[in-house]
Short mmCIF file of C-alpha atoms in Angstrom, two decimals:
data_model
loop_
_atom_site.label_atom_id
_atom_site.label_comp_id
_atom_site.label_asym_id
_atom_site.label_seq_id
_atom_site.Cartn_x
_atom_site.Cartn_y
_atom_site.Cartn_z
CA UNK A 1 74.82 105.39 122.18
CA UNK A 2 76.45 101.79 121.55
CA UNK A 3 79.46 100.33 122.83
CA UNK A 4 81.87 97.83 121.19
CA UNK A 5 85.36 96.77 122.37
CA UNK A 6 88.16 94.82 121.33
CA UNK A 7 90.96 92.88 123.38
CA UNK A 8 93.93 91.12 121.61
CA UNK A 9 95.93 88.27 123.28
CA UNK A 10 98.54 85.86 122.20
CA UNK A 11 97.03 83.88 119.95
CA UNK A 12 93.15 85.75 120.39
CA UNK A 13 91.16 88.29 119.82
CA UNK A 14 88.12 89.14 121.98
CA UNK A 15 84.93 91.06 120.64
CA UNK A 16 82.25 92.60 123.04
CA UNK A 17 79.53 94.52 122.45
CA UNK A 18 76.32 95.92 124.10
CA UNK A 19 73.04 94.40 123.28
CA UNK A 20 70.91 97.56 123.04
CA UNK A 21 68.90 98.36 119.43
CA UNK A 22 67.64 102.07 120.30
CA UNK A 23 66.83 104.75 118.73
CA UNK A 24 66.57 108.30 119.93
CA UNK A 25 64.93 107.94 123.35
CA UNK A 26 63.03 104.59 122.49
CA UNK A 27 64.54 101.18 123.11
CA UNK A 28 63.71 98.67 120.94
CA UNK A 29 65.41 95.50 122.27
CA UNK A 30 67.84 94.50 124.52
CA UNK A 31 68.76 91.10 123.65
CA UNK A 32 69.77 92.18 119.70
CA UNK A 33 73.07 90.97 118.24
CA UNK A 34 75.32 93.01 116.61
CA UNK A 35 78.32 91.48 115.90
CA UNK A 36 78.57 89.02 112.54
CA UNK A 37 80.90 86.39 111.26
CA UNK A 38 82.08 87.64 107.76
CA UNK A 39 83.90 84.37 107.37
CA UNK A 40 85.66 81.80 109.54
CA UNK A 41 88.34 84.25 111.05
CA UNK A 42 86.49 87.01 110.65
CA UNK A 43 84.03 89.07 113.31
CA UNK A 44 83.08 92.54 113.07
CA UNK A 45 80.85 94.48 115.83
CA UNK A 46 79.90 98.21 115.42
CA UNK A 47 78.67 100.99 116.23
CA UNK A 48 76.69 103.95 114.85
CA UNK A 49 73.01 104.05 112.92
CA UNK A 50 71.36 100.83 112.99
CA UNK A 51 70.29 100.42 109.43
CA UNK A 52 73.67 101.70 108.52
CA UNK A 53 75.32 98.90 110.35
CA UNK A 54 72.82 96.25 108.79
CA UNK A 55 73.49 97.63 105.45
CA UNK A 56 77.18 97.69 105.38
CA UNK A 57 77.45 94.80 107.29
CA UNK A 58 75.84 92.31 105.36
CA UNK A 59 77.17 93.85 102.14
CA UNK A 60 80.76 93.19 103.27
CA UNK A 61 79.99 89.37 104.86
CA UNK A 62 78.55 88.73 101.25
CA UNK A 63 81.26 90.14 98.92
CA UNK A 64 84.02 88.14 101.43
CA UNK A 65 82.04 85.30 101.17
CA UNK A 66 82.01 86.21 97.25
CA UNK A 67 86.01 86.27 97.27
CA UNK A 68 85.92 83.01 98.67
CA UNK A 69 83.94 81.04 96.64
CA UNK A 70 85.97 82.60 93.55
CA UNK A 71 89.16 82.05 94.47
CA UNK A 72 88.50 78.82 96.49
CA UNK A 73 90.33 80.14 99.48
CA UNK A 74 89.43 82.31 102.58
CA UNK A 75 89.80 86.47 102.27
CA UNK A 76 93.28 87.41 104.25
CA UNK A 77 92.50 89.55 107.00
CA UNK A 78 94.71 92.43 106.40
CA UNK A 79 93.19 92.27 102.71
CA UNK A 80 89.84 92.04 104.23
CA UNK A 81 90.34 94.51 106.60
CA UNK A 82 91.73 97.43 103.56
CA UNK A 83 88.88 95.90 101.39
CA UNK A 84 85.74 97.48 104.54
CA UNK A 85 88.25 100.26 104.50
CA UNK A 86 88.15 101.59 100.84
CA UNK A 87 84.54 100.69 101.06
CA UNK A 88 83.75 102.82 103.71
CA UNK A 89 85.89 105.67 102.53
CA UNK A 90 84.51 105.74 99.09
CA UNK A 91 81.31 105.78 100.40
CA UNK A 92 82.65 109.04 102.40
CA UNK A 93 82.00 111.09 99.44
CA UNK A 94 79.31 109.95 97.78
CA UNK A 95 75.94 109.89 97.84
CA UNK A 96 75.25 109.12 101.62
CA UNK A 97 78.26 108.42 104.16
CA UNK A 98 77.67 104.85 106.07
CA UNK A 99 77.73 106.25 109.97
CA UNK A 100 79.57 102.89 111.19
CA UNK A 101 82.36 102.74 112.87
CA UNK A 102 84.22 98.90 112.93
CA UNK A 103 86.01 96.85 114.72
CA UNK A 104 87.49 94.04 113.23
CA UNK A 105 88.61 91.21 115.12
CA UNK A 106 90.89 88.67 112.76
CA UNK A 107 92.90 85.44 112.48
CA UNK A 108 95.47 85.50 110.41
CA UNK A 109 95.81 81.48 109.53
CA UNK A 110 98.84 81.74 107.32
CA UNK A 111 100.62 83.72 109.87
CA UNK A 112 99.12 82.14 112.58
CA UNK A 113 98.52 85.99 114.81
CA UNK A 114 95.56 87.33 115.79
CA UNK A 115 94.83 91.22 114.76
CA UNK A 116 92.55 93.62 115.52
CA UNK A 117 91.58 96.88 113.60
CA UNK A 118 89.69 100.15 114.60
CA UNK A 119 87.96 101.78 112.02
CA UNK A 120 85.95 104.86 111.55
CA UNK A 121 82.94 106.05 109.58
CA UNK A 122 85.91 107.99 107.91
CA UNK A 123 87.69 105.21 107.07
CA UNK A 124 90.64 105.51 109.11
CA UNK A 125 92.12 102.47 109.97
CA UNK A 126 94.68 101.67 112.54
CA UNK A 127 95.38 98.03 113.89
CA UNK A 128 95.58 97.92 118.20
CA UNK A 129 96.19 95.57 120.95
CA UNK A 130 92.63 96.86 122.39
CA UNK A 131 89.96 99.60 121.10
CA UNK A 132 86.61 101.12 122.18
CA UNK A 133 83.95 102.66 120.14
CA UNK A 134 81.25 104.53 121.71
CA UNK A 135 81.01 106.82 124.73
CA UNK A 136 82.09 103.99 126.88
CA UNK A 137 85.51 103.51 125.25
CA UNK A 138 86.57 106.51 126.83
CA UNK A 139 86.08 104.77 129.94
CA UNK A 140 87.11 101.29 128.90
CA UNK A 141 90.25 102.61 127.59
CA UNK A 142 91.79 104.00 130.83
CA UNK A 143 91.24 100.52 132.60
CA UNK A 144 92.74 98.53 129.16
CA UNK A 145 95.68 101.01 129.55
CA UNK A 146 95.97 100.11 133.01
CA UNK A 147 95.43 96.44 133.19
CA UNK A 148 96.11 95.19 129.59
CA UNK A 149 99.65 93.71 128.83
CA UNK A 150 100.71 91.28 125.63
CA UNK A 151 99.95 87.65 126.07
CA UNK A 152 97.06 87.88 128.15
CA UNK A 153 94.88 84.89 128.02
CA UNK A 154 91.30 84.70 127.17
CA UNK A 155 89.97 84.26 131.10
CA UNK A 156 92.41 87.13 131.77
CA UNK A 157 90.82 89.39 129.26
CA UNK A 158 87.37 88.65 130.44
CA UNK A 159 88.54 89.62 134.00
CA UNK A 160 89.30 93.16 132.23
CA UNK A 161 85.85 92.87 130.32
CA UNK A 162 84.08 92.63 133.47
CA UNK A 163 85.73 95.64 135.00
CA UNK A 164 84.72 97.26 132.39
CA UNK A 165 81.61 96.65 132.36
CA UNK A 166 81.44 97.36 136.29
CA UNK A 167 82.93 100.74 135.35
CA UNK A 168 80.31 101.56 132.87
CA UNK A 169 77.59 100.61 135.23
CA UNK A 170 78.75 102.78 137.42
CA UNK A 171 79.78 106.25 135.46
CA UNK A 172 78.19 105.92 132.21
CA UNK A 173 74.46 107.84 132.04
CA UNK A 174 73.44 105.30 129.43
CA UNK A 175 71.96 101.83 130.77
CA UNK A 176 73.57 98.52 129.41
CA UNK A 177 71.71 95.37 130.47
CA UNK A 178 73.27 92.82 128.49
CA UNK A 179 77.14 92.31 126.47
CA UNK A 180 77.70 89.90 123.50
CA UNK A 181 81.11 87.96 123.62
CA UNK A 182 82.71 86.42 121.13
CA UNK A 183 85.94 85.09 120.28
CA UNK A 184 88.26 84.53 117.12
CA UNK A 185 91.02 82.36 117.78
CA UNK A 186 92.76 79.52 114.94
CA UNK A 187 89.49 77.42 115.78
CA UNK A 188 87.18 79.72 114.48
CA UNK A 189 84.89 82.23 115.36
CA UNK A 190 83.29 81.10 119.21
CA UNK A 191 80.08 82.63 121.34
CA UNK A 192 81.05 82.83 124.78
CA UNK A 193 78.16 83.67 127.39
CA UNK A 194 76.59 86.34 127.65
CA UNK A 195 77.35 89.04 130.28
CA UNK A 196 74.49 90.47 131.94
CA UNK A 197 74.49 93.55 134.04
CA UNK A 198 71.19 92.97 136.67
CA UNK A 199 72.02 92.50 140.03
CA UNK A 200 75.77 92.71 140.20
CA UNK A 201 77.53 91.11 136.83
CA UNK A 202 76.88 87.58 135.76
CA UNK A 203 76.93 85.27 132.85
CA UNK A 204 74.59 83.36 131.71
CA UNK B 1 87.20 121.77 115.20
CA UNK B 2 88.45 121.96 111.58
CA UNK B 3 88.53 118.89 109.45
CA UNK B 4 92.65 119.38 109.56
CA UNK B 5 92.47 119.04 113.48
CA UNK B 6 90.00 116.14 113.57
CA UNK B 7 93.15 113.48 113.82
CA UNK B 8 96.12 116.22 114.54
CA UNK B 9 99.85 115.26 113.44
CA UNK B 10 103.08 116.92 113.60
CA UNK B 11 105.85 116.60 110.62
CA UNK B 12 109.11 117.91 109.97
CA UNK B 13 111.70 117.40 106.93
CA UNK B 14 114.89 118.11 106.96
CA UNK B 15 117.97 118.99 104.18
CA UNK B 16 121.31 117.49 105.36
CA UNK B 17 124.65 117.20 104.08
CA UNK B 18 124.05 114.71 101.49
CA UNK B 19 121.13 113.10 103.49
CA UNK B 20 117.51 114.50 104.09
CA UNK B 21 115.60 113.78 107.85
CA UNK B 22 111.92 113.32 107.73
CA UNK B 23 110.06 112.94 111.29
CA UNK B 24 106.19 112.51 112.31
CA UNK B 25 104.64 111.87 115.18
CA UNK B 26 103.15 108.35 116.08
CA UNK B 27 99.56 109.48 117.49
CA UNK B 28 96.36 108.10 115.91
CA UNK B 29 93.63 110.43 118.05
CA UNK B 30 90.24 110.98 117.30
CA UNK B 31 89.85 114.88 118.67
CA UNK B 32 90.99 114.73 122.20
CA UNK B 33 90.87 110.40 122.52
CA UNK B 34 94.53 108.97 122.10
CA UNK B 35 93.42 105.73 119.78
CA UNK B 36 97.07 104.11 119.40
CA UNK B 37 100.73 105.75 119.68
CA UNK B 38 101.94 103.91 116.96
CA UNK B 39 100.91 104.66 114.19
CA UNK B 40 102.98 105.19 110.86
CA UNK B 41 102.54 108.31 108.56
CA UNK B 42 105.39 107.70 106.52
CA UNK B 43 105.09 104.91 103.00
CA UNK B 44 108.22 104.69 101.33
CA UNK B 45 107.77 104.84 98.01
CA UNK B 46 111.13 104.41 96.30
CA UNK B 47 114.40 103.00 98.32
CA UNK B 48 115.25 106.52 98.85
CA UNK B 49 112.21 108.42 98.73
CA UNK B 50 109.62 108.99 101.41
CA UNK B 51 106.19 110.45 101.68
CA UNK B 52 104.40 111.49 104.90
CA UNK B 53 101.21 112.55 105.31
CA UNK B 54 99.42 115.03 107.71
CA UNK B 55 95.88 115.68 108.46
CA UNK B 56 92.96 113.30 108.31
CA UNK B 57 93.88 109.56 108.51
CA UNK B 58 91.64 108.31 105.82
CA UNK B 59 92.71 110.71 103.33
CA UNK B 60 96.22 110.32 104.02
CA UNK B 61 96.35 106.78 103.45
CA UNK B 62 93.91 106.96 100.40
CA UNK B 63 95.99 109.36 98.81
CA UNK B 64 99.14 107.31 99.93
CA UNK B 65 97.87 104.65 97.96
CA UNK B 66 96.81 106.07 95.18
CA UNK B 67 100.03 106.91 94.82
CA UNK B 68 101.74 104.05 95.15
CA UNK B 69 99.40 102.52 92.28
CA UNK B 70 100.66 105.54 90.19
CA UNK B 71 104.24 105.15 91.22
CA UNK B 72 104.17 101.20 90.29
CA UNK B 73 102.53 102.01 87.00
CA UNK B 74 105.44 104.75 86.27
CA UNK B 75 108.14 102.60 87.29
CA UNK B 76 106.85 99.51 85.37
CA UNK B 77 106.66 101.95 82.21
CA UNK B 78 110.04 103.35 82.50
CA UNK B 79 112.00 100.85 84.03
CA UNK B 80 113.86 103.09 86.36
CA UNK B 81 113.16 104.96 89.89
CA UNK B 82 111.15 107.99 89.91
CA UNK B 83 113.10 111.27 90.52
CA UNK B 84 111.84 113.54 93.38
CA UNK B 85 111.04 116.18 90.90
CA UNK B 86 108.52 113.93 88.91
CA UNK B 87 106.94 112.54 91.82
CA UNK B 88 106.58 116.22 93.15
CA UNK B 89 104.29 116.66 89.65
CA UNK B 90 102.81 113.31 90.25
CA UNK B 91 101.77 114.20 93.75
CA UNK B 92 100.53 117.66 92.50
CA UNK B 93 98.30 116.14 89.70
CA UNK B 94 96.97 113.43 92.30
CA UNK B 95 95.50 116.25 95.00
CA UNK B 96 94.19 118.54 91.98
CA UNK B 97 92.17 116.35 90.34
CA UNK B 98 89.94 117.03 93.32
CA UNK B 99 90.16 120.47 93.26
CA UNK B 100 86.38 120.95 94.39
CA UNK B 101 86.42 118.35 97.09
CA UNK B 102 90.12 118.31 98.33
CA UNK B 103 91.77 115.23 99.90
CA UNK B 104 92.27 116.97 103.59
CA UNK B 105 96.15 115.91 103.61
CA UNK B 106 99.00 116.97 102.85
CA UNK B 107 101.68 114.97 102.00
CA UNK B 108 105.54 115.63 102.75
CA UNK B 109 108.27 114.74 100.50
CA UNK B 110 111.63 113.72 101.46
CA UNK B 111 114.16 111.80 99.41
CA UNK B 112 117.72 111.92 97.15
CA UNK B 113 117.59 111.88 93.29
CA UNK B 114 118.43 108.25 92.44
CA UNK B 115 121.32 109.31 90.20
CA UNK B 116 123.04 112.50 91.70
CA UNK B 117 122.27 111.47 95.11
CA UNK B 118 121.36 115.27 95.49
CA UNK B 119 119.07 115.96 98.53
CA UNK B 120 115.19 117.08 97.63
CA UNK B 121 112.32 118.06 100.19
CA UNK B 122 108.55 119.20 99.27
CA UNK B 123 105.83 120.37 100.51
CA UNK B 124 102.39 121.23 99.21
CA UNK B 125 98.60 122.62 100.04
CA UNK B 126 95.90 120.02 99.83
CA UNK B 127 95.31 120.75 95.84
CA UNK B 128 98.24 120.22 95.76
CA UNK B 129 100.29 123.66 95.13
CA UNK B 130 104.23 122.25 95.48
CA UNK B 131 107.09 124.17 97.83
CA UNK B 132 110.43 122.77 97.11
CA UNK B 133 113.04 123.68 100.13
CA UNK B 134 116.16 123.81 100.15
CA UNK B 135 116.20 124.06 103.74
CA UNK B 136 113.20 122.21 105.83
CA UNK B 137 109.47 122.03 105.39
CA UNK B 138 107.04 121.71 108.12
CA UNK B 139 102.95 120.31 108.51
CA UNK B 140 100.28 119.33 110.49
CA UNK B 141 98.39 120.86 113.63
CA UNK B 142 101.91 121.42 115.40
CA UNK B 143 103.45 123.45 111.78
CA UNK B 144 104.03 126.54 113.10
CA UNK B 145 105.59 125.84 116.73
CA UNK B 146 107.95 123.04 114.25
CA UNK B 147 108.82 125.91 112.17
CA UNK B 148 109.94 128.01 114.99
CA UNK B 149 112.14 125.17 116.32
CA UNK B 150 113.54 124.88 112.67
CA UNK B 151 114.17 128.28 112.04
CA UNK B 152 116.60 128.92 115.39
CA UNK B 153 118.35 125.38 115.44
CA UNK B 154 119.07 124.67 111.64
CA UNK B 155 122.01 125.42 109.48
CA UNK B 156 123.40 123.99 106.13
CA UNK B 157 124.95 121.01 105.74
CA UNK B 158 124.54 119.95 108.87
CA UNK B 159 125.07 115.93 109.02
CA UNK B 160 123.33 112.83 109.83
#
């Protein structure tokens, strides 16, 4: 019942996610953050069971963070992004599958590009210029295809964001009230405002 | 929906004169949701060998992998390319190991022995039971409608 999606620009990458913590037919919270910083260039939102998400989550922020005070450098992003990969696919077939699905927003700082990776609970991986997760990607997707194009700039990609969003409000059974932005660029890892869906669609 | 169907691919090899074809399809889909259209199923794993791999994405790049690690190891051992024919055993030892809880792809190989040049195409179950062809060797969701197109266009020695 979540939502995530990604958008990648020139030199970008654009994370949003719904703000919902339910489960079953009760909702917790709608102000709850999702989305965490497993280093500098590094942001991952999800989707799937909660305590899943917590677990796996916070078990791959620390073991990055582990890499990097080892080796005295930052985790590559690609190498990052197979290291949550193998993780979630050996945990496929073991004792109890992690039901996350990933996206992976990255900066590569040696290559100076931005990347983005969709990833399953299977642990298929596949990198994008913009993913969904959830029952709203199938709806976010058809207005990426139509809108998206390379080099789109951060505003731009918000633009598409809130069209998104619109879309959902309209079609989608499942109430969203708030998204969670963020944004990885060479800087770092930035919170832009929140989008909120009450009365028409505003940030604040 | 079977666990072979859950991603869906299409993959064709092909026995030339003195050259082998090998052809997937670029779809990453997650049952009927088109992900990206670009995504690659073939690894090369020797400068004239090549291994692609149907069915579920996970497996076929964990299995791709594992591979690869095997492959380095085997080249680093015997200082010298792998031949098609040992790689066809390697692959086969890989998927049987998990006979009881198979990887759910299938890997395709197509490639030219590294000293007669001679052309060599595979294909196997997922425990890894080997078909060498002399001719071409199909997979994936789409296996059976590639087989029919194989079967009324393709003749020996037909070139690049």
């Amino acid at each position: 019942m979540d939502f995530c999606i990604g958008i990648r620009g020139n030199d970008f990458v654009l994370l949003c996610e719904d703000m919902n913590a339910a489960q079953s037919i009760m909702l917790h919270k709608q102000d709850h953050e999702k989305m965490l910083d497993l280093n500098d260039h590094l942001l991952m939102t999800r989707t799937g069971n909660l305590g899943d998400g917590v677990q796996c989550a916070e078990f791959l922020q620390k073991n990055i963070q582990l890499y990097q005070i080892r080796n005295g450098y930052e985790m590559r992003s690609s190498a990052a992004a197979h290291y949550i990969r193998k993780y979630l696919a050996d945990t496929l077939r073991s004792r109890e599958p992690l039901e996350v699905n990933l996206l992976l927003g990255a900066y590569d700082v040696i290559s100076n590009t931005p990347q983005l990776y969709y990833m399953d609970y299977l642990g298929s991986m596949a990198t994008a210029p913009f993913c969904a997760h959830g029952y709203g990607a199938m709806f976010a997707t058809s207005i990426l295809d139509m809108y998206y194009h390379p080099g789109i700039s951060v505003d731009e990609a918000i633009g598409i964001l809130n069209k998104c969003i619109k879309e959902l409000k309209k079609r989608l059974i499942i109430n969203f009230s708030k998204f969670n932005v963020k944004v990885v660029d060479k800087d770092g890892i930035h919170k832009l405002p929140t989008i909120s869906v009450e009365d028409g669609i505003h940030t604040h | 929906m079977s666990i072979d169907e859950y991603n869906g691919c299409a993959i064709v090899a092909m026995v030339g004169k003195d050259c082998v074809a090998l052809a997937t399809d670029t779809r990453f889909g997650v049952q009927r949701s088109t992900i990206t259209t670009d995504f690659q199923r073939v690894f090369q794993m020797g400068p004239r060998l090549f291994v692609a791999m149907s069915g579920l994405v996970t497996d076929a790049y964990t299995v791709s992998a594992r591979l690869k690690y095997r492959l380095n190891l085997y080249e680093l051992r015997e200082n010298r390319p792998v031949s098609p024919s040992v790689f066809v055993s390697m692959v086969s030892n890989l998927l049987y190991e998990r006979r009881f809880g198979p990887y759910f792809s299938t890997p395709v190989i197509a490639g030219l022995d590294p000293t007669s040049g001679k052309p060599f195409i595979a294909g196997f179950d997922c425990i890894g039971d080997p078909s060498i062809g002399s001719d071409f060797i199909t997979d994936g969701t789409a296996g059976e409608q590639l087989m029919g197109m194989c079967e009324t266009f393709w003749r020996p020695d037909l070139n690049k």
